[in-house]
Amino acid sequence: MSSAEPVIEVHGLVNRFADVVVHDGVDLTVRRGEILGVVGGSGAGKSVLLRSIVGLQPYAAGKVTVLGHPVSREIDTDPELQRRVGVMFQDGALFTSLTVLENVMFTIREHYPLDETFIAELAHVKIVMAGLDSCDAHLYPRELSGGMRKRAGLARALALDPELLFLDEPTSGLDPITAAAFDRLLVTLRDALDLTVFLVTHDLDTLYRTCDRVAVLADKRVLTVAPLAEIAAFDHPWVQAYFLGPRGRAAGRNQK
Amino acid sequence: MPEERDPGEVYRPVGDWTLAGIPADAPPATWRSGGEGGIHEVAPARYARLDFSGLGRLDTAGAVRLLQVLPASTLDAVGEHLDHIGPRQLAFVEAVARALHAGCPPRRHPPSLYALMERTGRWVVAAWQPGVLLLSFVGQVLITFVRVVLHPARLRFTSVVYHMEAVGLDAVPIVSTLSFMVGAVVAFLGATILKDYGAEVFTVQLVSYSFLREFAVVLSAILLAGRSGSAFTAQIGAMKSNEEIDALRTIGVDPVEVLVVPRLIALLVMMPVLTLLSMIMGIAGGGLALIGTIDLTPGAFTARLQETTELRHFWVGISKAPVFAYIIATVGCLEGLKVSGSAESVGRHTTSSVVQSIFLVIIFDAIFAIYFIEIGL
């Protein structure tokens, strides 16, 4: 992307749970305006990395900076910073006692004291843009399917038009058509809003369609960060198995 | 300042149009949307086109507000009404316009009389159904229980012992402390009132009768309903919302057999034990209070206890324990199985479980009291 200004900087991040070391010196830089995909095997610590950067996961050592704000080692969610950051959790993490519309409206209202009608209009736009039907806005989370909950979660993450968006497995469990629509939406939003996206995913199609660069998390570190074309040539058994396995090849072929 | 070339034609927004700040001098919105019913006009449109050449940052909020300057009819093909807009911004504004266009048809509300009848009907069904459900569950649990007893190999022994510890052993401190306290309070009250008649020695009977027949078992039942019945609901409810119950069924295992029966057996065994403990502690508490207030020696207290209190009172009390245990276990487990989906539902059913079991325990206790008096026990 145009400017190389770093939005997220992670240096020497160490995370451990009791005796299990998840990260041992993770270094990662995310530039403004890019969509960075983070891949890694199950249990490689992708979600833990995301949580550490967002400030939900106390980490053992290292330095994390988000949009110029240092994120401390304790649970650290500064409201001023959170206003510029959107997080979509794996299963949506919607507030169960509120409808989808109220979930999105709540987020906007907490930060900007605007006219209620306008907040409702805006929340409605976000919900439809995230790929939900207009009528679904009045449903409660328990009445939604898994894929709908994800899209509602995205609508809430986008509520404040953040500069930086964290997505945890946004397309897992979606059907291929919906997942493709999601990929297109992500690129549209990035282009129009100059969004920076930190995307944890297993979906190779999403990686090929949306990501500018991909970070590979393995052996407790970030092995490499590069555009996909270069990653596939990276000499590491896990990377080879991931991108040159049957699924990786199929997703790559579709792109050409 | 927005520059107004030829009013009624082109509006040229200036500066940033974002959620954080929409210019205060923005023209009024010509229409509003809000989901239900789609878009409705609120003011005549002054402008027909937007000129993006002076625009700074634009986000979704800004785009919505800007589009509201144009008449709603332009939303269909908004691209034709925008000048000096880059392709990326155009794609975005078009996406916002499409989203604005999507409206949900308003729900039709039935006339009020029908609505009243409908609500009454729903209320009656809602009041009737849980009772039927509870009765059928009581039967289902009983059948499964008998089956397990006839085939002891199907009994989950580890689970039973685990729950016996959780509902029984772990409840010993609270049951004994509270029984001791209540015993002392009953003795104080009795001694104070009976003193006026010079009959304070009868307080011994008051304490022993009330604890043996009623207080011990009811107190234990209420404590266990609050402590264990709620825990049963929350445990089984969390499993239900995590689809663990469905998983058990697909494996071919009866959830009632693995989850409900061990809890029921644990309560059936531990409830009489706790009731016995409560009787002892309650009488001890009463005795201690009497020794402190009416110059009764410990020896005189036990002697009076032995000569006035018959064993039948003990049997009356303890015989109710398994019934209450059955009520608490079935209500607690059934409420857990009724949980659907959310954490909110777990909370609601846990409350309902405690309220129902305490309610039923007291109702049944009243029925028992009448019954035992009628048969002369």
XYZ file of C-alpha atoms in Angstrom:
633
model
C 0.000 0.000 0.000
C 0.987 3.609 -0.420
C 2.363 4.718 2.921
C 4.529 2.436 5.014
C 3.510 4.057 8.302
C 3.229 1.303 10.927
C -0.161 0.915 12.591
C 0.705 -2.038 14.772
C 4.199 -2.777 16.015
C 5.013 -5.892 18.012
C 8.527 -6.520 19.275
C 9.756 -9.578 21.103
C 6.303 -10.565 22.367
C 6.356 -13.465 24.825
C 3.177 -15.197 25.958
C 3.063 -18.164 28.225
C 0.327 -20.018 30.071
C 1.791 -21.791 33.104
C 4.522 -23.917 31.533
C 3.350 -23.678 27.945
C 5.135 -21.029 25.902
C 2.837 -19.825 23.116
C 4.926 -16.963 21.743
C 8.649 -16.634 22.175
C 9.785 -13.402 20.599
C 7.107 -12.472 18.078
C 7.995 -9.498 15.842
C 5.359 -8.071 13.540
C 4.615 -4.763 11.860
C 1.312 -3.923 10.220
C 1.300 -0.977 7.810
C -1.495 1.509 7.313
C -4.042 0.533 4.724
C -3.025 -3.066 4.307
C -4.915 -6.262 4.944
C -2.580 -8.530 6.823
C -3.535 -12.183 7.039
C -2.219 -14.199 9.961
C -2.033 -17.946 9.427
C -0.746 -20.739 11.599
C -1.664 -24.220 12.737
C -4.345 -24.819 15.347
C -2.875 -23.836 18.690
C -0.109 -21.744 17.117
C -1.368 -18.747 19.090
C -3.088 -16.701 16.389
C -5.963 -15.670 18.600
C -3.626 -15.078 21.540
C -1.563 -12.737 19.356
C -4.724 -10.872 18.367
C -5.820 -10.610 21.991
C -2.385 -9.368 23.068
C -2.470 -6.590 20.478
C -6.027 -5.572 21.323
C -5.083 -5.426 25.003
C -7.197 -8.287 26.289
C -4.343 -10.654 27.029
C -1.690 -9.818 29.626
C 1.638 -10.824 28.095
C 4.911 -11.840 29.719
C 7.430 -9.717 27.845
C 7.855 -7.588 24.766
C 6.443 -4.336 23.432
C 3.169 -3.710 21.609
C 2.217 -0.397 20.024
C -1.145 0.206 18.348
C -1.801 3.457 16.441
C 1.052 5.039 18.360
C -0.347 4.046 21.769
C 1.747 1.598 23.793
C -0.376 -1.336 24.958
C 0.719 -2.278 28.464
C 1.271 -5.791 29.698
C -1.911 -5.846 31.756
C -5.409 -5.916 30.346
C -5.427 -2.514 28.702
C -8.396 -1.183 26.774
C -8.185 2.582 26.609
C -11.564 3.982 25.419
C -9.857 6.622 23.269
C -7.903 3.925 21.457
C -10.834 1.514 21.266
C -12.825 4.164 19.414
C -10.353 3.823 16.552
C -10.237 0.036 16.687
C -12.885 -2.538 15.837
C -12.746 -6.150 16.917
C -14.841 -8.964 15.548
C -14.756 -12.073 17.708
C -14.927 -15.590 16.384
C -18.553 -16.243 17.205
C -19.674 -12.639 17.067
C -19.756 -12.156 20.874
C -23.016 -10.249 20.525
C -24.771 -9.008 23.647
C -27.521 -11.572 24.053
C -30.035 -9.255 25.681
C -29.979 -6.776 22.780
C -31.178 -7.117 19.193
C -28.651 -6.879 16.371
C -29.659 -3.262 15.749
C -29.339 -2.404 19.444
C -25.943 -4.123 19.571
C -24.640 -1.771 16.886
C -26.505 1.279 18.205
C -25.139 0.679 21.705
C -21.570 0.862 20.432
C -22.163 4.124 18.563
C -24.187 5.733 21.348
C -21.528 4.988 23.978
C -18.981 7.024 22.028
C -20.925 9.685 20.145
C -24.000 11.417 21.581
C -25.874 11.723 18.296
C -29.546 11.913 17.467
C -31.198 8.492 18.114
C -32.824 8.378 14.671
C -29.501 8.983 13.000
C -27.796 6.321 15.128
C -30.522 3.871 14.109
C -30.110 4.783 10.432
C -26.367 4.375 10.654
C -26.565 1.087 12.546
C -29.036 -0.195 9.974
C -26.651 0.703 7.138
C -23.804 -1.146 8.869
C -25.949 -4.225 9.348
C -27.027 -4.354 5.714
C -23.484 -3.618 4.532
C -22.175 -6.455 6.674
C -24.405 -8.731 4.610
C -27.454 -9.190 6.790
C -31.011 -8.713 5.658
C -32.735 -5.543 6.797
C -35.341 -7.516 8.753
C -32.649 -9.419 10.651
C -31.743 -6.203 12.440
C -34.626 -6.714 14.854
C -33.709 -10.277 15.798
C -31.969 -11.318 18.974
C -28.607 -13.134 18.756
C -30.194 -16.431 19.815
C -32.452 -16.269 16.754
C -29.508 -16.007 14.340
C -27.540 -18.754 12.634
C -23.782 -19.000 13.102
C -23.012 -17.167 9.871
C -25.494 -14.415 10.663
C -23.947 -13.955 14.101
C -20.561 -13.454 12.429
C -21.946 -10.800 10.119
C -23.709 -9.079 13.004
C -20.377 -9.168 14.861
C -18.736 -7.511 11.867
C -21.434 -4.838 11.773
C -20.739 -4.055 15.427
C -16.962 -4.036 14.852
C -17.484 -1.530 12.031
C -19.916 0.582 14.057
C -17.450 3.380 14.757
C -15.765 3.292 11.335
C -12.482 2.206 12.907
C -9.088 2.804 11.350
C -7.983 -0.612 12.425
C -10.076 -3.726 12.263
C -9.295 -7.041 13.908
C -11.068 -10.064 12.511
C -10.841 -13.470 14.134
C -11.725 -16.163 11.602
C -14.434 -14.084 9.902
C -15.284 -16.599 7.197
C -15.025 -19.883 9.077
C -18.363 -21.644 9.027
C -19.765 -19.484 6.227
C -20.907 -20.964 2.951
C -18.607 -20.190 -0.011
C -21.008 -17.641 -1.538
C -21.367 -15.676 1.677
C -17.642 -15.978 2.337
C -16.872 -14.561 -1.130
C -19.290 -11.669 -0.513
C -17.517 -11.058 2.768
C -14.153 -10.901 1.002
C -15.501 -8.351 -1.490
C -17.000 -6.276 1.310
C -13.688 -6.268 3.145
C -11.796 -4.975 0.103
C -14.475 -2.338 -0.624
C -14.334 -1.053 2.933
C -10.561 -1.044 2.980
C -10.382 0.906 -0.274
C -13.006 3.448 0.717
C -12.180 3.965 4.369
C -8.435 3.400 4.266
C -8.943 0.620 6.749
C -6.093 -1.447 8.122
C -7.137 -5.038 8.753
C -5.553 -7.654 10.960
C -7.139 -10.859 9.781
C -6.733 -14.215 11.486
C -7.968 -16.873 9.144
C -7.723 -20.411 7.888
C -9.604 -19.646 4.719
C -7.158 -19.861 1.829
C -9.623 -18.236 -0.560
C -9.888 -15.209 1.716
C -6.101 -15.040 1.912
C -5.783 -15.055 -1.863
C -8.630 -12.620 -2.502
C -8.040 -10.023 0.162
C -4.634 -10.055 1.832
C -1.802 -7.784 0.797
C 0.638 -9.594 3.016
C 0.523 -12.771 5.049
C 2.277 -13.465 8.342
C 3.026 -17.078 9.153
C 2.954 -17.953 12.826
C 4.838 -21.166 13.606
C 7.510 -22.406 16.003
C 6.307 -19.743 18.507
C 7.462 -16.912 16.225
C 6.446 -15.085 13.083
C 8.365 -17.050 10.469
C 7.888 -14.586 7.658
C 5.701 -11.714 6.495
C 5.368 -11.291 2.764
C 2.881 -11.181 -0.106
C 1.335 -14.549 -0.817
C 3.295 -15.204 -3.970
C 6.533 -15.029 -2.003
C 5.182 -16.930 0.978
C 4.405 -19.976 -1.121
C 8.078 -20.136 -2.080
C 9.218 -19.894 1.536
C 11.230 -22.906 2.535
C 9.605 -24.278 5.662
C 7.846 -27.638 5.851
C 4.693 -26.225 7.466
C 4.397 -23.359 4.966
C 4.910 -25.749 2.079
C 2.290 -28.148 3.402
C -0.147 -25.270 3.989
C 0.054 -23.427 0.680
C 1.032 -26.263 -1.614
C -1.351 -28.857 -0.188
C -4.443 -29.719 -2.260
C -6.544 -26.895 -0.809
C -3.809 -24.304 -1.117
C -3.224 -25.186 -4.752
C -6.929 -25.081 -5.544
C -7.366 -21.644 -3.956
C -4.270 -20.348 -5.766
C -5.503 -21.691 -9.110
C -8.859 -19.943 -8.743
C -7.044 -16.671 -8.441
C -5.348 -17.010 -11.814
C -18.337 26.840 4.320
C -20.391 25.030 1.746
C -20.295 26.904 -1.477
C -23.736 27.136 -3.040
C -23.493 27.556 -6.753
C -26.942 27.701 -8.214
C -29.190 26.638 -5.298
C -31.392 23.669 -5.990
C -28.681 22.114 -8.056
C -25.252 21.143 -6.719
C -24.199 20.877 -3.108
C -20.470 21.007 -2.522
C -19.539 19.613 0.923
C -16.315 20.893 2.423
C -14.066 19.370 5.065
C -14.370 16.061 6.888
C -17.721 14.306 7.101
C -17.203 11.672 9.741
C -18.895 10.150 12.778
C -16.754 12.370 14.984
C -18.010 15.512 13.331
C -20.519 16.326 10.663
C -20.401 20.031 9.734
C -22.955 21.956 11.736
C -24.088 23.869 8.653
C -24.974 20.694 6.731
C -28.263 21.072 4.854
C -31.252 19.412 6.543
C -31.956 15.763 5.784
C -34.651 15.333 3.138
C -35.551 11.788 4.178
C -35.013 9.314 6.985
C -34.732 5.588 7.048
C -34.475 3.387 10.063
C -35.149 -0.112 8.994
C -38.853 -0.669 9.396
C -40.921 0.689 6.553
C -37.872 1.796 4.594
C -37.367 5.386 3.591
C -39.783 8.256 4.219
C -39.428 11.843 3.050
C -39.310 14.550 5.709
C -38.426 17.683 3.760
C -38.342 18.915 0.169
C -34.988 18.379 -1.498
C -33.000 21.458 -2.385
C -30.124 19.818 -4.151
C -29.992 17.345 -6.981
C -26.255 16.685 -7.211
C -23.228 16.398 -4.927
C -19.801 17.718 -5.806
C -17.057 15.764 -3.986
C -14.161 18.013 -5.031
C -13.946 19.833 -1.686
C -14.596 16.848 0.558
C -12.017 15.732 3.116
C -12.428 12.458 4.961
C -15.664 10.565 4.573
C -16.872 7.602 6.606
C -20.131 5.701 6.704
C -21.818 8.205 8.993
C -20.737 11.053 6.712
C -21.905 9.190 3.631
C -25.354 8.543 5.132
C -25.704 12.179 6.103
C -24.512 13.409 2.707
C -26.924 11.161 0.848
C -29.759 12.553 2.946
C -29.146 15.926 1.294
C -30.287 14.476 -2.027
C -33.870 13.358 -2.685
C -34.475 9.718 -1.791
C -35.249 8.916 -5.426
C -31.581 9.364 -6.321
C -30.524 6.411 -4.155
C -31.304 3.957 -6.979
C -28.547 5.256 -9.205
C -26.644 7.544 -6.921
C -23.492 7.416 -9.065
C -25.149 9.634 -11.671
C -25.651 12.386 -9.118
C -22.108 12.624 -7.839
C -19.402 14.772 -9.392
C -15.641 14.648 -8.954
C -15.687 11.385 -7.061
C -12.890 8.801 -7.224
C -13.713 5.194 -8.145
C -12.985 3.876 -4.639
C -15.175 6.441 -2.944
C -17.876 5.864 -5.541
C -17.932 2.127 -4.833
C -18.245 2.910 -1.150
C -20.990 5.533 -1.472
C -22.921 3.203 -3.763
C -22.618 0.423 -1.185
C -23.977 2.764 1.492
C -26.826 3.839 -0.801
C -27.733 0.221 -1.475
C -27.734 -0.498 2.245
C -29.953 2.532 2.903
C -32.367 1.370 0.293
C -32.951 -1.966 1.997
C -35.956 -1.512 4.226
C -37.858 -4.057 6.201
C -41.621 -4.096 5.566
C -43.318 -2.990 8.782
C -44.811 -5.749 10.838
C -48.567 -5.741 10.850
C -50.081 -5.619 14.309
C -53.366 -7.503 14.759
C -56.370 -5.562 16.137
C -56.303 -5.126 19.890
C -59.149 -7.532 20.733
C -57.449 -10.361 18.863
C -54.175 -9.405 20.504
C -55.810 -9.601 23.933
C -57.263 -13.025 23.209
C -53.996 -14.209 21.773
C -52.092 -13.068 24.840
C -54.595 -14.670 27.181
C -54.313 -17.914 25.258
C -50.548 -17.832 25.328
C -50.605 -17.113 29.047
C -52.856 -20.073 29.788
C -50.715 -22.391 27.707
C -47.570 -20.998 29.296
C -48.999 -21.603 32.757
C -50.220 -25.105 31.975
C -47.297 -26.480 29.995
C -44.526 -26.403 32.625
C -46.722 -28.415 34.993
C -47.354 -31.094 32.383
C -43.684 -31.086 31.473
C -42.612 -31.445 35.103
C -45.026 -34.318 35.691
C -43.843 -36.194 32.612
C -40.223 -35.566 33.565
C -40.880 -36.871 37.092
C -42.172 -40.063 35.498
C -39.309 -40.300 33.029
C -36.740 -39.872 35.784
C -38.521 -42.478 37.924
C -38.474 -45.046 35.116
C -34.807 -44.398 34.380
C -34.035 -44.542 38.090
C -35.739 -47.923 38.465
C -33.928 -49.206 35.384
C -30.589 -48.143 36.807
C -31.395 -49.718 40.150
C -32.342 -52.991 38.435
C -29.144 -52.936 36.366
C -26.577 -51.530 38.774
C -23.866 -51.849 36.110
C -25.425 -48.791 34.448
C -24.958 -46.712 37.561
C -22.292 -43.995 37.139
C -20.679 -44.627 40.493
C -17.942 -41.955 40.223
C -20.491 -39.348 39.284
C -22.755 -40.296 42.209
C -19.892 -40.039 44.698
C -18.767 -36.735 43.216
C -22.244 -35.243 43.568
C -22.638 -36.704 47.055
C -19.568 -34.747 48.059
C -20.760 -31.574 46.344
C -24.348 -31.591 47.646
C -23.767 -33.369 50.943
C -20.340 -33.035 52.486
C -19.742 -29.504 51.204
C -23.108 -28.399 52.624
C -22.346 -29.643 56.148
C -20.909 -26.349 57.480
C -23.788 -24.179 56.259
C -26.548 -26.621 57.238
C -25.147 -27.156 60.731
C -24.465 -23.485 61.397
C -27.890 -22.319 60.249
C -29.715 -25.117 62.099
C -27.844 -24.277 65.276
C -28.817 -20.625 64.929
C -32.472 -21.327 64.166
C -32.620 -23.779 67.081
C -31.281 -21.138 69.427
C -33.743 -18.522 68.137
C -36.732 -20.864 68.551
C -35.607 -21.642 72.107
C -35.206 -17.978 72.996
C -38.607 -17.105 71.611
C -40.291 -20.079 73.295
C -38.642 -19.429 76.639
C -39.580 -15.762 76.584
C -43.261 -16.387 75.850
C -43.732 -19.517 77.988
C -42.074 -17.811 80.967
C -45.227 -15.709 81.450
C -47.112 -18.940 82.156
C -44.292 -20.441 84.194
C -44.048 -23.158 81.609
C -40.586 -22.517 80.234
C -39.568 -26.173 80.592
C -41.941 -26.921 77.725
C -39.530 -25.067 75.469
C -37.573 -28.315 75.302
C -40.531 -29.965 73.593
C -41.022 -26.927 71.379
C -37.493 -27.182 70.077
C -37.413 -30.957 69.715
C -40.880 -31.270 68.121
C -40.340 -28.448 65.681
C -36.906 -29.589 64.610
C -37.669 -33.288 64.382
C -40.936 -32.843 62.518
C -40.482 -29.713 60.417
C -37.568 -27.361 60.689
C -34.670 -29.725 60.068
C -36.030 -31.158 56.857
C -37.479 -27.921 55.497
C -34.334 -25.967 56.335
C -32.131 -28.563 54.650
C -34.418 -28.674 51.621
C -34.416 -24.907 51.200
C -30.655 -24.723 51.565
C -30.131 -27.537 49.088
C -32.592 -26.010 46.629
C -30.590 -22.801 46.715
C -27.217 -24.470 46.767
C -27.531 -27.645 44.717
C -30.735 -27.266 42.712
C -29.368 -24.062 41.192
C -26.009 -25.715 40.558
C -27.731 -28.605 38.755
C -29.596 -26.163 36.518
C -26.491 -24.134 35.736
C -24.338 -27.208 35.033
C -26.857 -28.960 32.821
C -27.917 -25.649 31.243
C -24.353 -24.788 30.248
C -24.031 -28.273 28.769
C -27.288 -27.790 26.900
C -26.231 -24.483 25.369
C -22.892 -26.045 24.393
C -24.823 -28.826 22.588
C -23.297 -31.414 24.946
C -26.745 -32.888 25.649
C -27.310 -33.353 21.914
C -23.850 -34.893 21.634
C -24.757 -37.409 24.345
C -27.965 -38.329 22.491
C -26.127 -38.848 19.179
C -23.634 -41.101 20.937
C -26.658 -43.105 22.025
C -26.471 -42.252 25.696
C -29.553 -41.203 27.633
C -28.853 -37.795 29.221
C -31.324 -38.583 31.999
C -29.331 -41.690 32.892
C -25.884 -40.055 32.972
C -26.773 -36.590 34.209
C -30.027 -36.710 36.151
C -29.966 -40.098 37.903
C -26.546 -39.642 39.594
C -27.614 -36.232 40.893
C -30.919 -37.665 42.073
C -29.250 -40.571 43.894
C -26.729 -38.219 45.492
C -29.540 -36.015 46.804
C -31.680 -38.987 47.893
C -28.781 -40.270 49.997
C -27.481 -36.988 51.330
C -30.757 -35.242 52.118
C -31.698 -37.577 55.013
C -28.125 -37.353 56.286
C -28.218 -33.566 56.245
C -31.679 -33.616 57.818
C -30.352 -35.761 60.665
C -27.433 -33.382 61.088
C -29.804 -30.443 61.104
C -31.981 -32.085 63.792
C -28.967 -32.664 66.021
C -27.564 -29.178 65.534
C -30.937 -27.487 65.947
C -31.661 -29.271 69.215
C -28.107 -28.566 70.359
C -28.550 -24.891 69.571
C -31.894 -24.816 71.383
C -30.432 -26.653 74.346
C -27.523 -24.294 74.650
C -29.823 -21.277 74.508
C -32.049 -22.766 77.240
C -29.120 -23.599 79.482
C -28.034 -19.980 79.125
C -31.437 -18.399 79.790
C -33.633 -20.497 82.081
C -31.164 -22.152 84.443
C -31.622 -25.582 82.955
C -28.702 -27.925 83.514
C -27.433 -29.968 80.577
C -28.423 -33.100 82.437
C -31.959 -31.854 83.037
C -32.259 -30.857 79.374
C -31.317 -34.317 78.050
C -33.462 -36.051 80.623
C -36.474 -33.934 79.684
C -35.739 -34.476 76.005
C -35.693 -38.246 76.458
C -38.824 -38.496 78.535
C -40.996 -36.174 76.422
C -39.922 -36.746 72.832
C -41.103 -39.844 71.063
C -39.265 -41.493 68.220
C -42.243 -41.066 65.859
C -41.465 -37.351 65.463
C -38.093 -38.288 64.064
C -39.671 -40.633 61.527
C -42.188 -38.020 60.457
C -39.390 -35.585 59.699
C -36.926 -37.902 58.066
C -39.571 -39.563 55.863
C -40.063 -36.254 54.034
C -36.382 -35.933 53.131
C -36.382 -38.279 50.097
C -39.513 -36.617 48.711
C -37.959 -33.174 48.926
C -34.730 -34.549 47.453
C -36.702 -35.897 44.505
C -38.427 -32.544 43.982
C -35.196 -30.548 44.103
C -33.289 -32.904 41.814
C -36.009 -33.202 39.159
C -36.870 -29.507 39.104
C -33.176 -28.530 39.011
C -32.313 -30.946 36.202
C -35.464 -30.244 34.182
C -34.858 -26.500 34.270
C -31.295 -27.174 33.109
C -32.573 -29.229 30.189
C -35.015 -26.444 29.255
C -32.157 -23.979 28.678
C -31.923 -22.759 25.104
C -28.875 -21.074 23.691
C -27.825 -18.002 25.531
C -26.233 -17.279 28.883
C -29.299 -15.191 29.691
C -31.422 -18.322 29.402
C -29.165 -20.172 31.866
C -29.672 -17.363 34.356
C -33.441 -17.291 33.897
C -33.833 -21.031 34.347
C -31.555 -21.091 37.397
C -33.784 -18.533 39.096
C -36.877 -20.438 38.065
C -35.373 -23.682 39.382
C -34.768 -22.274 42.869
C -38.161 -20.564 43.056
C -40.042 -23.661 41.873
C -38.261 -26.111 44.143
C -38.689 -23.988 47.277
C -42.339 -23.396 46.363
C -42.980 -27.115 45.836
C -41.077 -28.106 48.986
C -43.260 -25.854 51.131
C -46.487 -26.954 49.423
C -45.583 -30.611 49.939
C -44.567 -29.935 53.528
C -48.004 -28.481 54.202
C -49.705 -31.514 52.637
C -47.519 -33.826 54.733
C -48.325 -31.898 57.915
C -52.065 -32.344 57.373
C -51.632 -35.984 56.404
C -49.531 -36.919 59.431
C -51.921 -35.200 61.802
C -54.900 -36.938 60.223
C -53.329 -40.382 60.616
C -52.412 -39.550 64.167
C -48.647 -39.498 63.925
